[in-house]
PDB file of C-alpha atoms in Angstrom:
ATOM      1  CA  UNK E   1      -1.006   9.006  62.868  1.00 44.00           C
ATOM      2  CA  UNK E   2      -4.675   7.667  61.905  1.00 41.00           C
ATOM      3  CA  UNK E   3      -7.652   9.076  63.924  1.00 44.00           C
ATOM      4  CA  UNK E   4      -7.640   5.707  65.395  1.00 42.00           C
ATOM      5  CA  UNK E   5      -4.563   5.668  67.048  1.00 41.00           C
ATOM      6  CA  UNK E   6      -4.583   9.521  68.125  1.00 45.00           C
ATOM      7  CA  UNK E   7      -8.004   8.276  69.944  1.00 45.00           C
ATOM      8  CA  UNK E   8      -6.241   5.415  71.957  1.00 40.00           C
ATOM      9  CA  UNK E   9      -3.773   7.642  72.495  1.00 42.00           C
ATOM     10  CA  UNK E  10      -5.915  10.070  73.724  1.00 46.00           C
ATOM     11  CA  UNK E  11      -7.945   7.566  76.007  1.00 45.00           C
ATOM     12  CA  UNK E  12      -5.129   5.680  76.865  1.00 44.00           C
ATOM     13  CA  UNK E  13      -3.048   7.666  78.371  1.00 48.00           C
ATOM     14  CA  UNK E  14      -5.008   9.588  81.299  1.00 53.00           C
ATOM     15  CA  UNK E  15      -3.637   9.994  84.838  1.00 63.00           C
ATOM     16  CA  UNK E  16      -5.297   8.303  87.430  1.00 69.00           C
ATOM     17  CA  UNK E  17      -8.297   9.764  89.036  1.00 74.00           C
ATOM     18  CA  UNK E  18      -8.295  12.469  86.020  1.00 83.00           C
ATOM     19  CA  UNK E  19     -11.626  10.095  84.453  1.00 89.00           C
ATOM     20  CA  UNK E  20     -14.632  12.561  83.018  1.00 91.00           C
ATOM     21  CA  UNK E  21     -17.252  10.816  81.590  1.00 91.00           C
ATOM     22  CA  UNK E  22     -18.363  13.709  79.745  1.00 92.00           C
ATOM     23  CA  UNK E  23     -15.461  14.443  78.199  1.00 92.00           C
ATOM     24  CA  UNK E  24     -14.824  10.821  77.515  1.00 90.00           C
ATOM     25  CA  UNK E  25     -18.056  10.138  75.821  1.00 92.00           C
ATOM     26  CA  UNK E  26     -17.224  13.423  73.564  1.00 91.00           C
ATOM     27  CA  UNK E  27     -13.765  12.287  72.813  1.00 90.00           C
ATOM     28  CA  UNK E  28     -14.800   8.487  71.954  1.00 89.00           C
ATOM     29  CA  UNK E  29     -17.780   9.989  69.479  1.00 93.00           C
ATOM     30  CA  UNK E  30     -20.400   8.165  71.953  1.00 93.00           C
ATOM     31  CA  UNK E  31     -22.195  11.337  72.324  1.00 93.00           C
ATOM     32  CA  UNK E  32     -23.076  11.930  68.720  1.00 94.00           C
ATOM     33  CA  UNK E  33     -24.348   8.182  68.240  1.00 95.00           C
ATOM     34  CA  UNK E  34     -27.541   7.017  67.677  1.00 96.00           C
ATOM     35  CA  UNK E  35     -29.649   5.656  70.380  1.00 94.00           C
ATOM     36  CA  UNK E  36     -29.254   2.100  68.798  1.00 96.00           C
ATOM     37  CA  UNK E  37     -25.391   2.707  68.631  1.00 96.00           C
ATOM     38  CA  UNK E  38     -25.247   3.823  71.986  1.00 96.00           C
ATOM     39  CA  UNK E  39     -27.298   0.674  73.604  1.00 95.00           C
ATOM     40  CA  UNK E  40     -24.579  -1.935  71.157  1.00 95.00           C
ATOM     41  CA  UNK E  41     -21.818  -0.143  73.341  1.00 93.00           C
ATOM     42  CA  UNK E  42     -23.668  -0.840  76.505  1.00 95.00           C
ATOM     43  CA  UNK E  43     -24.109  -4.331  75.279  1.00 95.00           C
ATOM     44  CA  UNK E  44     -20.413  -4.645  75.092  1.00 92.00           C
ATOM     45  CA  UNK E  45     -19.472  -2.798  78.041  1.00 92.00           C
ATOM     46  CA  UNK E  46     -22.050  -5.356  79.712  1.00 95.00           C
ATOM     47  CA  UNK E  47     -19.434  -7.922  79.426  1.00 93.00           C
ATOM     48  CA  UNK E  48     -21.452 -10.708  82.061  1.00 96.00           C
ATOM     49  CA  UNK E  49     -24.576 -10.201  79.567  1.00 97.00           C
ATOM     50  CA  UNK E  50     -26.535  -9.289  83.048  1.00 97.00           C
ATOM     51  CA  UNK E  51     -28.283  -6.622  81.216  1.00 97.00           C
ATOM     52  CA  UNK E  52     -26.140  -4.551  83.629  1.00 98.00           C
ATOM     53  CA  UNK E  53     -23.150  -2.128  83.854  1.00 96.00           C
ATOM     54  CA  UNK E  54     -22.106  -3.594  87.014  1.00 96.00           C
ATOM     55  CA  UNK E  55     -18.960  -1.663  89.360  1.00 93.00           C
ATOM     56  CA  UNK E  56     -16.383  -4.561  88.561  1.00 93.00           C
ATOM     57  CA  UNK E  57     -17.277  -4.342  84.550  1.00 93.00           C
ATOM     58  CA  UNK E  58     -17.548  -0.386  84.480  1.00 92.00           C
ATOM     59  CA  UNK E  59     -14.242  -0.137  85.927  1.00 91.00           C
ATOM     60  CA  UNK E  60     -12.689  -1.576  82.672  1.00 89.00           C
ATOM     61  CA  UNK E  61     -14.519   0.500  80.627  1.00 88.00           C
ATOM     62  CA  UNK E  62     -11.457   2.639  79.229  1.00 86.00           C
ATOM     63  CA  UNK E  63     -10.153  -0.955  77.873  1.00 84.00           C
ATOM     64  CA  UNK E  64     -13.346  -1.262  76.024  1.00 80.00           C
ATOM     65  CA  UNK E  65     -12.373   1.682  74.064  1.00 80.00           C
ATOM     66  CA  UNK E  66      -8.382   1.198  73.412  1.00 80.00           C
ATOM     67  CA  UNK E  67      -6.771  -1.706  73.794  1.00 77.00           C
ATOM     68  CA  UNK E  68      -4.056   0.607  76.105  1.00 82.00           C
ATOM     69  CA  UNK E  69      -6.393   1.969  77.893  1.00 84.00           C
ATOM     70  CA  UNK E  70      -5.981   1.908  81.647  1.00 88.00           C
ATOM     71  CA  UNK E  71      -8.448   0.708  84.470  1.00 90.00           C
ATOM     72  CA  UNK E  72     -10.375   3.291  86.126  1.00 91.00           C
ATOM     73  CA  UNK E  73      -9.329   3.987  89.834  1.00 92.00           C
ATOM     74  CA  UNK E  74     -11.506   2.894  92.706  1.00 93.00           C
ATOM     75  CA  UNK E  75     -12.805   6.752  93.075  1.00 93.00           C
ATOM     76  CA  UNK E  76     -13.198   7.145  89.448  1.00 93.00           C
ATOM     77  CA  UNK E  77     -15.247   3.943  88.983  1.00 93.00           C
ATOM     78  CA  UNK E  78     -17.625   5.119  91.907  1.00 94.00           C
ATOM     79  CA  UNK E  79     -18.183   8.285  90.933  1.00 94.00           C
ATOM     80  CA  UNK E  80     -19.041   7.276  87.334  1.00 93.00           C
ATOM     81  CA  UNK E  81     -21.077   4.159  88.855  1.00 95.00           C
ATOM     82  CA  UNK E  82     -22.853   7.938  90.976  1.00 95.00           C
ATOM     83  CA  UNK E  83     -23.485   9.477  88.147  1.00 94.00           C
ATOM     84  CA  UNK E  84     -25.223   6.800  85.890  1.00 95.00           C
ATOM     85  CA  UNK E  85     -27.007   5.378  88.846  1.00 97.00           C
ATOM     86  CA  UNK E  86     -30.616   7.014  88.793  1.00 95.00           C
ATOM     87  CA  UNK E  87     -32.191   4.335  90.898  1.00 96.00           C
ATOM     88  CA  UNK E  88     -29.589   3.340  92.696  1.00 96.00           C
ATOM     89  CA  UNK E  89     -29.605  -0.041  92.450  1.00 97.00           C
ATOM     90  CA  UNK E  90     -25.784   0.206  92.492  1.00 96.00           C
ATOM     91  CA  UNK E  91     -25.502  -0.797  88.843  1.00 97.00           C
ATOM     92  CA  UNK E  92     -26.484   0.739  85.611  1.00 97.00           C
ATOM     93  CA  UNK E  93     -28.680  -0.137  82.885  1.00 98.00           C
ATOM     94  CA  UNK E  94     -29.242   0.428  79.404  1.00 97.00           C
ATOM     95  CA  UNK E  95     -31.279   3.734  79.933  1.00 97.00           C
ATOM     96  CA  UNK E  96     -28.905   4.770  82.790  1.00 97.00           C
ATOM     97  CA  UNK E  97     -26.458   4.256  80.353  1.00 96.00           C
ATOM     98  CA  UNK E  98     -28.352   6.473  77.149  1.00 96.00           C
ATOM     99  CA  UNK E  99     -29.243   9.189  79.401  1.00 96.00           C
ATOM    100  CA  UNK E 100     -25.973   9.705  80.727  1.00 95.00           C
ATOM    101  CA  UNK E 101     -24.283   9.397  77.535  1.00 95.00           C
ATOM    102  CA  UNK E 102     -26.411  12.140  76.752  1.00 92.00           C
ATOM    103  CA  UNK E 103     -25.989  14.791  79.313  1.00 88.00           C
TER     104      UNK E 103
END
């Protein structure tokens, strides 16, 4: 199995409401990216091109990641949406999105 596939694997197959960003940012290699490489995921993630991470978009962020991965749980996308949310604006941007990445 290639370290591609062991990583969807790995992402794609979590039980519901079992979501830690931390851990998921370690397992997906986000954490040990560049500051540039972490703001072209956020670009991606920001699917509307809002220049935001809004609820609806960050609850398909596991897709974003492997193409089996699962949707994130109403509870799971809030508390992430919490977590990221410094201003609370109720969405997150792109330095929401770096510092948390980073934590």
């Amino acid at each position: 199995m290639s370290s591609s596939q062991r990583l969807s694997t790995r992402v794609g197959k979590r039980v519901a409401d079992s979501f830690n960003h931390r851990k998921f940012f370690e397992i997906v290699g986000l954490r040990a990216k560049s500051s540039d490489e972490v703001k072209k995921v956020f670009l991606v993630l920001d699917a509307d091109n809002s220049g935001y991470i809004e609820e609806e978009e960050l609850k398909f962020v596991l897709k974003g990641f492997a193409s089996n991965g699962r949707d994130l749980t109403d509870k799971e996308t809030k508390e992430f949406l919490r977590a990221a949310d410094k201003d609370g604006d109720g969405k997150i941007g792109i330095d929401e999105f770096a510092a948390l990445v980073k934590e």
